[in-house]
Short mmCIF file of C-alpha atoms in Angstrom, two decimals:
data_model
loop_
_atom_site.label_atom_id
_atom_site.label_comp_id
_atom_site.label_asym_id
_atom_site.label_seq_id
_atom_site.Cartn_x
_atom_site.Cartn_y
_atom_site.Cartn_z
CA MET A 1 9.21 18.57 6.61
CA ASP A 2 7.77 18.54 3.13
CA THR A 3 3.98 18.88 3.46
CA PHE A 4 3.54 17.18 0.08
CA ALA A 5 5.40 14.08 1.36
CA LEU A 6 3.10 13.94 4.41
CA ILE A 7 -0.08 14.29 2.30
CA LEU A 8 1.18 11.70 -0.20
CA THR A 9 2.04 9.20 2.56
CA ILE A 10 -1.34 9.63 4.25
CA GLY A 11 -3.05 9.27 0.86
CA VAL A 12 -1.18 6.02 0.17
CA ALA A 13 -2.04 4.80 3.70
CA LEU A 14 -5.74 5.42 3.02
CA PHE A 15 -5.47 3.63 -0.33
CA PHE A 16 -3.88 0.67 1.50
CA THR A 17 -6.91 0.67 3.82
CA TYR A 18 -9.19 0.61 0.78
CA THR A 19 -7.33 -2.42 -0.67
CA ASN A 20 -7.47 -3.99 2.79
CA GLY A 21 -11.25 -3.53 2.73
CA PHE A 22 -11.90 -5.20 -0.60
CA HIS A 23 -9.21 -7.83 0.03
CA ASP A 24 -10.66 -8.78 3.42
CA SER A 25 -14.40 -8.21 2.89
CA ALA A 26 -14.55 -11.95 2.21
CA ASN A 27 -13.41 -12.61 5.80
CA ALA A 28 -16.54 -11.04 7.21
CA ILE A 29 -19.17 -12.25 4.78
CA ALA A 30 -17.99 -15.20 2.63
CA THR A 31 -19.57 -17.74 4.96
CA SER A 32 -22.97 -15.99 5.20
CA VAL A 33 -23.09 -15.41 1.42
CA SER A 34 -22.11 -19.00 0.58
CA THR A 35 -24.82 -20.41 2.89
CA ARG A 36 -27.32 -17.92 1.37
CA ALA A 37 -28.03 -16.41 4.79
CA LEU A 38 -27.48 -13.00 3.17
CA THR A 39 -27.45 -11.73 -0.40
CA PRO A 40 -24.01 -10.47 -1.49
CA ARG A 41 -25.06 -6.80 -1.61
CA ALA A 42 -26.88 -6.90 1.73
CA ALA A 43 -23.89 -8.66 3.29
CA LEU A 44 -21.45 -6.09 1.90
CA ALA A 45 -23.58 -3.16 3.08
CA MET A 46 -23.84 -4.67 6.56
CA ALA A 47 -20.09 -5.40 6.64
CA ALA A 48 -19.27 -1.83 5.54
CA VAL A 49 -21.38 -0.33 8.35
CA MET A 50 -20.00 -2.69 10.99
CA ASN A 51 -16.40 -2.09 9.83
CA LEU A 52 -17.04 1.63 10.27
CA ALA A 53 -18.37 1.08 13.80
CA GLY A 54 -15.57 -1.32 14.74
CA ALA A 55 -12.89 1.24 13.89
CA PHE A 56 -14.00 3.39 16.85
CA LEU A 57 -13.99 0.62 19.48
CA GLY A 58 -10.39 0.92 20.69
CA SER A 59 -6.84 2.04 19.98
CA GLY A 60 -4.62 -0.68 21.49
CA VAL A 61 -3.80 -2.26 18.11
CA ALA A 62 -2.97 1.16 16.58
CA LYS A 63 -0.58 1.85 19.48
CA THR A 64 1.21 -1.47 18.87
CA VAL A 65 1.63 -0.64 15.17
CA SER A 66 2.81 2.95 15.68
CA GLU A 67 5.10 2.37 18.68
CA GLY A 68 5.87 -1.34 19.10
CA LEU A 69 7.38 -2.62 15.83
CA ILE A 70 9.94 -0.13 14.50
CA GLU A 71 11.60 2.97 15.91
CA THR A 72 9.73 6.02 14.66
CA PRO A 73 12.03 7.19 11.85
CA GLU A 74 12.81 10.87 11.41
CA GLY A 75 12.77 13.47 8.64
CA SER A 76 12.34 12.86 4.93
CA THR A 77 14.02 9.42 5.23
CA GLY A 78 11.38 8.45 7.80
CA MET A 79 8.56 9.48 5.51
CA GLY A 80 10.22 7.55 2.68
CA ILE A 81 10.30 4.44 4.90
CA LEU A 82 6.57 4.68 5.65
CA PHE A 83 5.77 5.32 1.98
CA ALA A 84 7.84 2.29 0.89
CA ALA A 85 6.26 0.08 3.60
CA LEU A 86 2.78 0.94 2.33
CA ILE A 87 3.70 0.34 -1.33
CA GLY A 88 5.09 -3.08 -0.39
CA ALA A 89 1.84 -3.97 1.38
CA ILE A 90 -0.38 -2.67 -1.45
CA VAL A 91 1.55 -4.57 -4.14
CA TRP A 92 1.25 -7.84 -2.20
CA ASN A 93 -2.46 -7.22 -1.52
CA LEU A 94 -3.15 -6.73 -5.23
CA ILE A 95 -1.14 -9.81 -6.25
CA THR A 96 -2.91 -12.10 -3.77
CA TRP A 97 -6.30 -10.58 -4.58
CA TYR A 98 -5.71 -11.27 -8.30
CA PHE A 99 -5.03 -14.94 -7.58
CA GLY A 100 -7.94 -15.21 -5.13
CA LEU A 101 -5.61 -16.07 -2.25
CA PRO A 102 -6.86 -15.01 1.21
CA SER A 103 -3.52 -13.75 2.49
CA SER A 104 -3.19 -11.29 5.34
CA SER A 105 -3.25 -7.54 4.61
CA SER A 106 -1.98 -7.04 8.15
CA HIS A 107 1.11 -9.16 7.66
CA ALA A 108 1.73 -7.53 4.29
CA LEU A 109 1.80 -4.19 6.15
CA PHE A 110 4.07 -5.48 8.93
CA GLY A 111 6.39 -7.10 6.39
CA GLY A 112 6.49 -3.82 4.48
CA MET A 113 7.34 -1.89 7.66
CA VAL A 114 10.19 -4.25 8.60
CA GLY A 115 11.60 -4.38 5.04
CA ALA A 116 11.52 -0.62 4.56
CA ALA A 117 12.95 0.01 8.07
CA LEU A 118 15.88 -2.34 7.43
CA ALA A 119 16.53 -0.76 4.02
CA GLY A 120 16.36 2.73 5.56
CA GLY A 121 18.63 1.96 8.50
CA THR A 122 15.91 2.32 11.14
CA THR A 123 15.85 0.11 14.25
CA VAL A 124 13.41 -2.79 14.15
CA TYR A 125 12.07 -3.83 17.58
CA TRP A 126 12.49 -7.56 16.99
CA HIS A 127 11.03 -8.47 20.39
CA GLY A 128 7.88 -6.53 19.44
CA VAL A 129 7.75 -8.18 16.00
CA VAL A 130 8.12 -11.65 17.56
CA ASP A 131 5.73 -11.08 20.52
CA LYS A 132 3.00 -9.13 18.72
CA ILE A 133 3.24 -10.45 15.13
CA VAL A 134 5.10 -13.75 14.71
CA ILE A 135 3.78 -15.63 17.77
CA PRO A 136 0.13 -14.59 17.14
CA MET A 137 0.64 -15.53 13.45
CA PHE A 138 1.29 -19.13 14.53
CA VAL A 139 -1.04 -19.26 17.54
CA SER A 140 -4.21 -17.62 16.14
CA PRO A 141 -4.79 -20.12 13.27
CA VAL A 142 -4.28 -23.06 15.67
CA VAL A 143 -6.74 -21.50 18.13
CA GLY A 144 -9.15 -20.82 15.24
CA LEU A 145 -8.91 -24.42 14.01
CA ILE A 146 -9.44 -26.00 17.44
CA ALA A 147 -12.11 -23.50 18.58
CA GLY A 148 -14.01 -23.86 15.28
CA TYR A 149 -14.01 -27.66 15.70
CA LEU A 150 -15.19 -27.44 19.34
CA VAL A 151 -17.90 -24.82 18.68
CA MET A 152 -19.28 -26.86 15.78
CA THR A 153 -19.17 -30.07 17.84
CA ALA A 154 -21.12 -28.31 20.63
CA ILE A 155 -23.72 -27.02 18.15
CA MET A 156 -24.16 -30.51 16.64
CA TRP A 157 -24.66 -31.98 20.11
CA MET A 158 -27.10 -29.27 21.27
CA PHE A 159 -29.23 -29.53 18.13
CA ARG A 160 -28.93 -33.30 17.64
CA ARG A 161 -32.70 -33.81 18.07
CA ALA A 162 -33.81 -30.66 16.25
CA ASN A 163 -35.64 -30.68 12.94
CA PRO A 164 -32.80 -30.16 10.38
CA HIS A 165 -34.81 -27.77 8.17
CA LYS A 166 -35.96 -25.63 11.11
CA ALA A 167 -32.45 -25.59 12.57
CA LYS A 168 -30.92 -24.49 9.25
CA ARG A 169 -33.49 -21.70 8.91
CA GLY A 170 -32.75 -20.53 12.45
CA PHE A 171 -29.01 -20.56 11.85
CA ARG A 172 -29.47 -18.55 8.64
CA ILE A 173 -31.03 -15.79 10.77
CA ALA A 174 -28.34 -16.19 13.46
CA GLN A 175 -25.67 -15.83 10.79
CA THR A 176 -26.64 -12.21 10.18
CA VAL A 177 -25.60 -11.55 13.80
CA SER A 178 -22.38 -13.61 13.63
CA ALA A 179 -21.39 -12.01 10.30
CA ALA A 180 -21.99 -8.56 11.83
CA GLY A 181 -19.74 -9.53 14.76
CA MET A 182 -17.06 -10.69 12.33
CA ALA A 183 -17.22 -7.37 10.42
CA LEU A 184 -17.13 -5.40 13.69
CA GLY A 185 -14.00 -7.31 14.74
CA HIS A 186 -12.44 -6.69 11.32
CA GLY A 187 -13.02 -2.93 11.71
CA LEU A 188 -11.60 -3.03 15.24
CA GLN A 189 -8.45 -4.80 14.05
CA ASP A 190 -7.72 -3.55 10.55
CA ALA A 191 -8.74 0.12 10.59
CA GLN A 192 -6.48 0.59 13.61
CA LYS A 193 -3.46 -0.75 11.75
CA THR A 194 -3.64 2.11 9.25
CA MET A 195 -4.36 4.58 12.05
CA GLY A 196 -1.02 3.54 13.56
CA ILE A 197 0.79 4.30 10.28
CA VAL A 198 -0.92 7.70 9.84
CA VAL A 199 -0.03 8.62 13.43
CA MET A 200 3.62 7.72 12.72
CA ALA A 201 3.55 9.99 9.64
CA LEU A 202 2.12 12.86 11.73
CA VAL A 203 4.83 12.37 14.41
CA ILE A 204 7.58 12.37 11.74
CA ALA A 205 6.14 15.61 10.33
CA ASP A 206 5.99 17.20 13.82
CA VAL A 207 2.23 17.61 13.55
CA GLU A 208 1.69 15.26 16.50
CA ASP A 209 3.85 14.36 19.48
CA TYR A 210 4.91 10.79 20.28
CA GLY A 211 2.23 9.16 22.48
CA ASP A 212 -0.57 11.63 21.65
CA PRO A 213 -4.09 10.20 21.26
CA ILE A 214 -5.21 9.35 17.72
CA PRO A 215 -6.88 12.43 16.13
CA VAL A 216 -10.60 11.94 15.42
CA TRP A 217 -10.18 12.80 11.73
CA VAL A 218 -7.63 9.97 11.38
CA LYS A 219 -10.12 7.49 12.88
CA ILE A 220 -12.90 8.72 10.59
CA ALA A 221 -10.74 8.69 7.42
CA CYS A 222 -9.39 5.16 8.07
CA ALA A 223 -12.82 3.81 9.01
CA VAL A 224 -14.52 5.30 5.94
CA MET A 225 -11.85 4.01 3.53
CA LEU A 226 -12.04 0.50 5.05
CA SER A 227 -15.84 0.60 4.69
CA LEU A 228 -15.69 1.79 1.07
CA GLY A 229 -13.18 -0.94 0.24
CA THR A 230 -15.35 -3.53 1.96
CA TYR A 231 -18.40 -2.42 -0.03
CA ALA A 232 -16.39 -2.72 -3.26
CA GLY A 233 -16.17 -6.43 -2.42
CA GLY A 234 -13.46 -9.00 -3.02
CA TRP A 235 -15.36 -11.57 -5.04
CA ARG A 236 -12.30 -13.62 -6.04
CA ILE A 237 -11.31 -14.28 -2.43
CA MET A 238 -14.94 -14.80 -1.40
CA ARG A 239 -15.14 -17.79 -3.75
CA THR A 240 -12.04 -19.33 -2.17
CA LEU A 241 -13.25 -18.88 1.42
CA GLY A 242 -16.94 -19.62 0.83
CA ARG A 243 -16.73 -22.56 -1.55
CA LYS A 244 -13.27 -23.92 -2.27
CA ILE A 245 -12.18 -24.93 1.26
CA ILE A 246 -15.50 -26.63 2.08
CA GLU A 247 -19.17 -26.28 1.16
CA LEU A 248 -20.63 -24.67 4.29
CA ASP A 249 -24.18 -24.95 5.62
CA PRO A 250 -25.74 -22.28 7.94
CA PRO A 251 -24.82 -23.94 11.28
CA GLN A 252 -21.22 -24.30 10.10
CA GLY A 253 -21.16 -20.71 8.85
CA PHE A 254 -22.47 -19.49 12.21
CA ALA A 255 -19.87 -21.55 14.10
CA ALA A 256 -16.98 -20.26 11.96
CA GLU A 257 -18.03 -16.60 12.22
CA THR A 258 -18.68 -16.76 15.97
CA THR A 259 -15.28 -18.37 16.52
CA GLY A 260 -13.48 -15.82 14.33
CA ALA A 261 -15.18 -12.78 15.91
CA SER A 262 -14.49 -14.01 19.46
CA ILE A 263 -10.76 -14.48 18.77
CA MET A 264 -10.46 -11.03 17.14
CA PHE A 265 -12.15 -9.19 20.01
CA GLY A 266 -10.11 -11.10 22.60
CA SER A 267 -6.77 -10.41 20.88
CA ALA A 268 -7.56 -6.69 20.38
CA PHE A 269 -8.85 -5.91 23.87
CA ILE A 270 -6.78 -8.29 26.02
CA PHE A 271 -3.42 -8.52 24.21
CA HIS A 272 -3.52 -5.44 21.90
CA ALA A 273 -2.16 -7.88 19.32
CA PRO A 274 -2.79 -7.02 15.65
CA ILE A 275 -3.74 -10.50 14.44
CA SER A 276 -4.81 -11.42 10.94
CA THR A 277 -8.57 -11.64 10.44
CA THR A 278 -7.79 -13.77 7.35
CA HIS A 279 -5.85 -16.37 9.35
CA VAL A 280 -8.55 -16.60 12.00
CA ILE A 281 -11.62 -17.03 9.79
CA THR A 282 -9.87 -19.39 7.35
CA SER A 283 -8.64 -21.68 10.12
CA ALA A 284 -12.06 -21.53 11.84
CA ILE A 285 -13.70 -22.66 8.56
CA MET A 286 -11.21 -25.57 8.37
CA GLY A 287 -11.93 -26.55 12.00
CA VAL A 288 -15.68 -26.38 11.49
CA GLY A 289 -15.42 -28.38 8.26
CA ALA A 290 -13.36 -31.12 9.91
CA THR A 291 -16.34 -32.01 12.16
CA LYS A 292 -18.11 -33.48 9.10
CA ARG A 293 -15.19 -35.72 8.34
CA VAL A 294 -11.54 -34.80 8.05
CA ASN A 295 -11.45 -35.28 4.26
CA ALA A 296 -14.47 -32.97 3.81
CA VAL A 297 -11.98 -30.10 3.96
CA ARG A 298 -10.07 -29.59 0.72
CA TRP A 299 -6.66 -29.71 2.36
CA GLY A 300 -4.88 -29.05 -0.96
CA VAL A 301 -6.55 -25.62 -1.16
CA ALA A 302 -5.89 -25.10 2.55
CA LYS A 303 -2.18 -25.95 2.06
CA ASN A 304 -1.82 -23.31 -0.70
CA ILE A 305 -3.49 -20.71 1.53
CA VAL A 306 -1.20 -21.49 4.48
CA LEU A 307 1.88 -21.35 2.23
CA GLY A 308 0.68 -17.91 1.12
CA TRP A 309 0.55 -16.83 4.77
CA PHE A 310 4.19 -17.77 5.35
CA ILE A 311 5.54 -15.93 2.32
CA THR A 312 3.43 -12.77 2.87
CA MET A 313 5.76 -10.97 5.31
CA PRO A 314 9.04 -11.74 3.50
CA ALA A 315 7.51 -10.94 0.08
CA ALA A 316 6.07 -7.59 1.22
CA ALA A 317 9.37 -6.82 3.00
CA LEU A 318 11.34 -7.38 -0.22
CA VAL A 319 8.97 -5.19 -2.28
CA ALA A 320 9.11 -2.46 0.39
CA ALA A 321 12.93 -2.59 0.58
CA ALA A 322 13.17 -2.30 -3.22
CA CYS A 323 10.67 0.56 -3.18
CA PHE A 324 12.69 2.39 -0.51
CA GLY A 325 15.77 2.00 -2.71
CA LEU A 326 13.91 3.71 -5.56
CA VAL A 327 12.56 6.47 -3.32
CA HIS A 328 16.06 7.04 -1.93
CA LEU A 329 17.49 7.35 -5.45
CA ILE A 330 14.77 9.69 -6.74
CA ALA A 331 13.74 11.86 -3.82
CA LEU A 332 16.06 11.60 -0.82
#
């Protein structure tokens, strides 16, 4: 196995993690920045640290990515498939970041994997794709929407007699905790997705055996790159999440973040399902906003975001398949 191909693929995987970080930093902190609970720089620093910590909390999601979606391809063709999958995901991340659209880095990666695998003649485990990717893609936003609505309704009832100014000040402080939980959940989910890809590359190169535990250096490298990307900040997407869907106040921000973090931890630890942090926090914000009045949510913006979710996997798959075609022509 060409060592250069292995190093290049791991390098591209780490760059994907970096784009994932700045693309998804908004997920963790947009709500707390928009309610002025945290300054942007303080929020980014906190999110970077918590992303780093979250990456070390488990390995169930990484196992799903490395073993549950496509057959581990072999040889130089296998490395080409992984390389093409990552390029597909990166291209889609950069396009959606440019337009300020909070699409899912995770689904861009999964779409890239499926597209490149099909182009390279590798078996796709469709039952794994449906059970672990497609079903959670539909279920998690619905859960986020309903849970966000219920959590916010409970908060409004519990604090119905509280002084509004005191309550808002208290929730601003509480938001630092809920935003930290959101960032921790993001690290737990998204750093592991890249770990799964790097592990596949190491298995293809015969450096690791199938089923081996994730090497510590892989965990550290993926966690650090996600943190650096998070600290770089995705300001375009932050504006969409923090302002364009609905103007949030601190209690709403707290409710959305608490809902999002709870769903991410539950899906990672109970189901080992690699869900989209973007889908969860966006739908939680919509659910929380709907407690004001249904038309307080800018449903036109929400519709564009949801449409972006549905085209993410096919779009990344097409880019990855085209990229594999190029790699096959040039290098294989």
